[in-house]
Coordinates of C-alpha atoms and ligand atoms in Angstrom, one line a residue:
M7 CA 0.0 0.0 0.0
T8 CA 1.3 3.4 -0.9
I9 CA -0.4 6.6 0.4
V10 CA 0.5 10.0 -1.0
V11 CA -0.1 13.2 1.0
T12 CA 0.1 16.3 -1.1
A13 CA 0.9 19.7 0.4
A14 CA 2.6 17.9 3.2
T15 CA 4.7 21.0 3.9
G16 CA 1.5 22.8 5.1
Q17 CA -0.1 22.6 8.5
L18 CA -2.9 20.2 7.6
G19 CA -0.6 18.0 5.6
R20 CA 1.8 17.7 8.5
L21 CA -1.0 16.8 10.9
A22 CA -2.2 14.1 8.4
L23 CA 1.2 12.5 8.2
E24 CA 1.2 12.4 12.0
A25 CA -2.2 10.8 12.0
L26 CA -1.2 8.2 9.5
L27 CA 1.7 7.1 11.7
R28 CA -0.5 7.1 14.8
K29 CA -2.9 4.9 13.1
G30 CA -0.2 2.4 12.4
V31 CA 0.5 3.0 8.7
P32 CA 4.2 2.0 8.1
A33 CA 6.3 5.0 7.4
G34 CA 7.7 3.3 4.3
E35 CA 4.2 3.2 2.8
I36 CA 3.7 7.0 3.1
V37 CA 4.8 9.5 0.5
A38 CA 5.0 13.1 1.7
G39 CA 4.8 15.6 -1.2
G40 CA 5.7 19.3 -1.2
R41 CA 7.1 22.0 -3.4
D42 CA 10.0 22.6 -1.1
L43 CA 11.4 19.4 0.4
S44 CA 13.6 21.3 2.8
K45 CA 10.4 22.0 4.8
L46 CA 10.1 18.2 5.3
A47 CA 13.8 17.6 6.1
D48 CA 13.0 16.6 9.7
L49 CA 11.1 13.6 8.4
A50 CA 14.2 12.2 6.5
D51 CA 15.0 9.7 9.3
T52 CA 11.4 8.5 9.8
G53 CA 11.3 6.3 6.7
I54 CA 8.6 8.4 5.1
Q55 CA 9.4 8.9 1.4
L56 CA 9.8 12.6 0.4
K57 CA 8.8 13.6 -3.2
V58 CA 8.5 17.0 -4.9
I59 CA 4.8 17.7 -5.6
D60 CA 4.1 21.1 -7.3
Y61 CA 0.6 21.4 -8.7
D62 CA 2.0 23.8 -11.4
R63 CA 4.5 21.1 -12.6
P64 CA 2.7 18.0 -14.0
D65 CA 6.1 16.1 -14.2
T66 CA 6.3 16.1 -10.4
L67 CA 2.8 14.9 -10.1
A68 CA 3.3 12.0 -12.5
E69 CA 6.4 10.9 -10.6
A70 CA 4.8 11.2 -7.1
F71 CA 1.7 9.3 -8.1
R72 CA 3.4 6.4 -9.8
G73 CA 2.2 3.2 -8.0
A74 CA 0.0 5.2 -5.5
D75 CA -2.9 3.3 -4.0
K76 CA -4.4 6.3 -2.2
V77 CA -3.9 10.1 -2.4
L78 CA -4.8 12.7 0.2
F79 CA -5.2 15.7 -2.1
I80 CA -5.0 18.9 -0.1
S81 CA -6.4 22.0 -1.8
A82 CA -3.9 24.6 -2.8
S83 CA -3.8 28.0 -1.1
E84 CA -4.3 30.7 -3.7
P85 CA -7.9 31.2 -4.6
G86 CA -8.3 31.9 -8.3
R87 CA -5.2 29.9 -9.3
R88 CA -6.5 26.6 -8.0
I89 CA -8.6 25.4 -10.9
P90 CA -5.7 24.7 -13.3
Q91 CA -3.5 23.6 -10.5
H92 CA -6.1 21.1 -9.2
K93 CA -6.8 19.9 -12.8
N94 CA -3.1 19.0 -13.1
V95 CA -3.4 16.9 -9.9
I96 CA -6.5 15.1 -11.2
D97 CA -5.1 14.5 -14.6
A98 CA -1.9 13.0 -13.1
A99 CA -4.0 10.8 -10.7
K100 CA -6.0 9.6 -13.6
A101 CA -3.0 8.8 -15.7
A102 CA -1.4 6.9 -12.8
N103 CA -4.7 5.1 -12.2
V104 CA -4.5 5.8 -8.4
G105 CA -6.9 3.6 -6.4
L106 CA -8.6 6.4 -4.5
I107 CA -8.3 10.1 -4.2
A108 CA -9.6 12.1 -1.2
Y109 CA -10.0 15.8 -1.7
T110 CA -10.2 18.5 1.0
S111 CA -13.2 20.5 -0.3
I112 CA -15.4 23.1 1.5
A113 CA -18.4 22.5 3.7
N114 CA -21.8 22.5 2.1
A115 CA -20.2 22.4 -1.4
G116 CA -23.5 21.2 -2.8
T117 CA -25.3 24.4 -1.8
T118 CA -22.8 27.1 -0.9
T119 CA -22.8 30.4 -2.8
M120 CA -19.5 31.7 -1.3
K121 CA -17.0 33.0 -3.9
L122 CA -14.3 31.1 -2.1
A123 CA -16.1 27.9 -2.9
S124 CA -16.0 28.2 -6.7
D125 CA -12.5 26.6 -7.0
H126 CA -13.7 23.7 -4.8
L127 CA -16.9 23.2 -6.9
A128 CA -14.9 23.1 -10.1
T129 CA -12.5 20.6 -8.5
E130 CA -15.3 18.4 -7.3
A131 CA -16.8 18.4 -10.8
A132 CA -13.4 17.5 -12.4
L133 CA -13.0 14.7 -9.8
K134 CA -16.4 13.3 -10.7
A135 CA -15.6 13.5 -14.4
S136 CA -12.3 11.7 -13.9
G137 CA -14.1 8.5 -13.1
L138 CA -11.6 7.8 -10.3
P139 CA -12.9 6.5 -6.9
V140 CA -13.3 9.8 -5.0
V141 CA -13.8 10.8 -1.3
L142 CA -15.0 14.3 -0.6
L143 CA -13.7 15.7 2.7
R144 CA -15.7 18.9 2.9
H145 CA -14.1 21.0 5.6
G146 CA -15.8 23.7 7.6
W147 CA -13.7 26.6 9.1
Y148 CA -10.7 25.9 11.2
L149 CA -11.0 27.1 14.7
E150 CA -7.5 28.4 14.1
V151 CA -8.9 30.9 11.6
Y152 CA -10.0 32.8 14.7
T153 CA -7.7 31.7 17.5
A154 CA -4.6 32.7 15.5
Q155 CA -6.1 36.3 15.5
I156 CA -6.6 36.4 19.3
P157 CA -3.6 38.7 19.9
G158 CA -5.0 41.2 17.4
Y159 CA -8.5 41.0 18.9
L160 CA -7.2 41.7 22.4
E161 CA -5.1 44.6 21.2
R162 CA -8.0 46.2 19.4
G163 CA -10.7 45.1 21.9
S164 CA -12.8 44.0 19.0
I165 CA -13.5 41.5 16.3
A166 CA -14.6 43.0 13.0
G167 CA -16.8 40.9 10.7
A168 CA -19.9 40.8 8.5
A169 CA -21.2 37.5 9.7
G170 CA -24.2 38.8 11.7
G171 CA -25.7 36.1 13.8
G172 CA -24.6 33.3 11.5
R173 CA -23.1 30.2 13.1
V174 CA -19.7 28.7 12.4
S175 CA -19.1 25.0 13.0
G176 CA -15.4 25.5 13.7
A177 CA -13.2 22.5 14.0
S178 CA -9.5 22.2 14.8
R179 CA -7.0 21.4 12.0
A180 CA -5.9 18.4 14.0
D181 CA -9.4 17.0 14.3
L182 CA -10.0 17.5 10.5
A183 CA -6.6 15.9 9.6
E184 CA -7.3 12.9 11.8
A185 CA -10.7 12.4 10.4
D186 CA -9.4 12.9 6.8
V187 CA -7.0 10.1 7.4
E188 CA -9.6 7.9 9.0
A189 CA -11.8 8.4 5.9
L190 CA -8.9 7.9 3.5
L191 CA -8.0 4.6 5.2
N192 CA -11.5 3.1 5.2
A193 CA -13.3 4.6 2.2
E194 CA -14.0 2.8 -1.1
G195 CA -15.0 5.8 -3.1
G196 CA -18.2 7.8 -3.4
E197 CA -18.2 9.0 0.2
V198 CA -19.0 12.6 1.0
Y199 CA -18.2 13.9 4.5
E200 CA -19.5 17.3 5.7
M201 CA -17.0 18.0 8.4
G202 CA -17.6 20.6 11.2
G203 CA -17.2 20.9 14.9
D204 CA -19.9 19.5 17.2
E205 CA -20.6 23.0 18.5
S206 CA -21.2 26.1 16.4
F207 CA -20.8 29.7 17.5
T208 CA -21.6 33.2 16.3
L209 CA -18.8 35.8 16.2
S210 CA -20.5 37.5 19.1
E211 CA -20.2 34.3 21.1
L212 CA -16.5 34.0 20.0
A213 CA -15.9 37.5 21.3
A214 CA -17.7 36.7 24.6
E215 CA -15.6 33.5 25.0
I216 CA -12.4 35.4 24.5
S217 CA -13.5 38.1 26.9
R218 CA -14.5 35.5 29.5
Q219 CA -11.2 33.6 29.4
S220 CA -8.8 36.5 28.9
G221 CA -10.6 38.9 31.4
R222 CA -10.3 41.6 28.8
E223 CA -13.3 43.1 26.9
V224 CA -13.5 42.0 23.3
A225 CA -16.7 43.1 21.4
Y226 CA -18.0 41.9 18.0
N227 CA -18.3 44.7 15.5
D228 CA -20.7 43.6 12.8
L229 CA -20.3 45.6 9.6
P230 CA -22.0 45.6 6.2
T231 CA -20.1 43.2 3.8
D232 CA -18.5 46.0 1.8
E233 CA -17.4 47.9 4.9
F234 CA -15.8 44.8 6.1
R235 CA -14.1 44.4 2.8
Q236 CA -12.7 47.9 3.2
V237 CA -11.4 47.0 6.6
L238 CA -9.6 43.9 5.2
S239 CA -8.2 46.0 2.4
S240 CA -7.0 48.7 4.8
I241 CA -5.0 46.0 6.7
G242 CA -3.2 44.9 3.6
L243 CA -5.3 42.2 2.0
P244 CA -5.0 42.6 -1.8
A245 CA -7.9 42.4 -4.2
P246 CA -9.7 40.2 -4.9
L247 CA -8.8 38.4 -1.6
D248 CA -10.4 41.2 0.4
E249 CA -13.7 40.6 -1.5
I250 CA -13.5 36.8 -1.3
L251 CA -12.9 36.9 2.5
A252 CA -15.6 39.5 3.2
D253 CA -17.9 37.3 1.1
C254 CA -17.0 34.4 3.4
D255 CA -18.6 36.3 6.3
R256 CA -21.6 36.9 4.1
G257 CA -21.8 33.2 3.6
I258 CA -21.5 32.6 7.4
R259 CA -24.4 35.1 7.9
D260 CA -26.4 33.0 5.5
G261 CA -25.6 29.8 7.3
E262 CA -23.2 28.4 4.8
L263 CA -20.5 27.4 7.3
H264 CA -22.9 25.7 9.7
V265 CA -22.5 21.9 9.6
G266 CA -24.9 19.8 11.5
T267 CA -24.1 16.3 10.2
G268 CA -21.9 14.9 13.0
D269 CA -19.7 13.4 10.3
L270 CA -16.5 14.7 12.0
S271 CA -17.1 13.3 15.4
R272 CA -18.3 10.0 13.9
L273 CA -15.0 9.7 12.0
L274 CA -13.1 10.6 15.1
G275 CA -15.0 8.3 17.4
R276 CA -15.1 11.1 20.0
P277 CA -16.3 14.7 20.4
T278 CA -14.5 17.4 18.4
R279 CA -12.4 20.0 20.1
S280 CA -14.5 22.8 21.5
L281 CA -14.2 26.6 21.0
E282 CA -13.6 26.8 24.8
E283 CA -10.6 24.4 24.6
A284 CA -9.2 26.1 21.5
V285 CA -9.4 29.6 23.1
K286 CA -7.8 28.2 26.2
A287 CA -4.9 26.7 24.3
A288 CA -4.4 29.9 22.3
L289 CA -4.3 32.1 25.4
A290 CA -1.9 29.7 27.2
Ligands
LIG21 N1 -11.0 25.2 6.3 C1 -10.3 26.3 6.6 O1 -10.6 27.1 7.5 C2 -9.2 26.6 5.7 C3 -8.4 27.8 6.1 C4 -7.3 28.0 5.3 C5 -7.0 27.3 4.2 N2 -7.7 26.2 3.9 C6 -7.5 25.3 2.8 O2 -6.9 24.1 3.3 C7 -5.6 23.9 2.7 C8 -4.7 23.3 3.8 O3 -4.7 24.2 4.9 P1 -3.3 24.4 5.7 O4 -3.8 25.0 7.0 O5 -2.5 23.2 5.7 O6 -2.7 25.6 4.9 P2 -1.1 26.0 4.8 O7 -0.4 25.7 6.1 O8 -1.1 27.4 4.3 O9 -0.5 25.0 3.7 C9 -0.9 25.2 2.3 C10 -0.2 24.0 1.6 O10 -0.6 24.1 0.2 C11 0.6 23.9 -0.5 N3 0.5 24.5 -1.8 C12 0.0 25.7 -2.2 N4 0.1 25.8 -3.5 C13 0.6 24.7 -4.0 C14 1.0 24.2 -5.3 N5 0.8 25.0 -6.4 N6 1.6 23.0 -5.4 C15 1.8 22.2 -4.4 N7 1.5 22.6 -3.1 C16 0.9 23.8 -2.9 C17 1.7 24.7 0.3 O11 3.0 24.4 -0.1 P3 4.2 25.3 0.2 O12 4.7 24.9 1.6 O13 5.2 25.1 -0.8 O14 3.7 26.8 0.2 C18 1.3 24.1 1.7 O15 1.9 22.8 1.8 C19 -5.2 25.2 2.2 O16 -4.2 25.1 1.2 C20 -6.5 25.8 1.8 O17 -6.9 25.3 0.5 C21 -8.8 25.8 4.7

């Protein structure tokens, strides 16, 4: 059995490698792929095979996927560039006749209207058209999207957003990576997992939790979508990323990042990490 993890230089990819090892997959059966193998240098002694995988370079994909039974295909990180990049990945997987490909998509991909989702929808369609056995790992928001910003929230005493009273089923990267691996190891193809935390929260509730645990007042400042876009632009987000991220809050407001399936905790066989635990760890 050979299992390839793409984007293994990233945070989710690294956690997936750790989860594979924890679940007893022999290191020699794992291929960790990344654009810059120096980021994986600390794995050299583990027995995990390291291979260059660059979604913009089909030659690297052909080489990395040769003989692969399963591929954990982690989405690339630049919205707008991902459709051709992901097409390269799917074409190479098809040419190599990989046994199963599991893709990290976005929650509620079947119904979402978020601009950020368009690359994922195109990728899901290309995967379906490939005829390969596919597993869709539709991720909700990482809890870390918010907890990484806690220092800034505390400094400003506020969280700016445009999400209104919409609920986010936040889940930790580690939980998602562990569940991705569980699905990858057991799936046969055709599975669709809608993955979110057991609990959901509004951004007002997020602010209240940070206030409660830090002892410092943090308020949620809800803005119209375009005003929030201007805030994102003023802190340096280039177009069209400012618009795409402001629109994510519009999507949250409309319930598009609420996930009520329980798929994530079912895959984990335990409850998901809570907002309370994530805030506590971030403040520690
Ligand atoms: N659900 C959420 O809340 C959420 C939040 C942020 C992102 N995401 C998505 O989930 C993915 C994984 O998240 P993460 O936390 O691991 O992000 P991350 O730490 O930023 O890692 C992104 C990974 O994608 C790789 N990558 C980007 N473009 C690539 C390309 N053209 N060819 C090959 N590899 C490429 C990066 O490689 P390098 O190391 O070479 O840069 C890196 O390994 C992201 O890429 C993004 O699509 C989800």
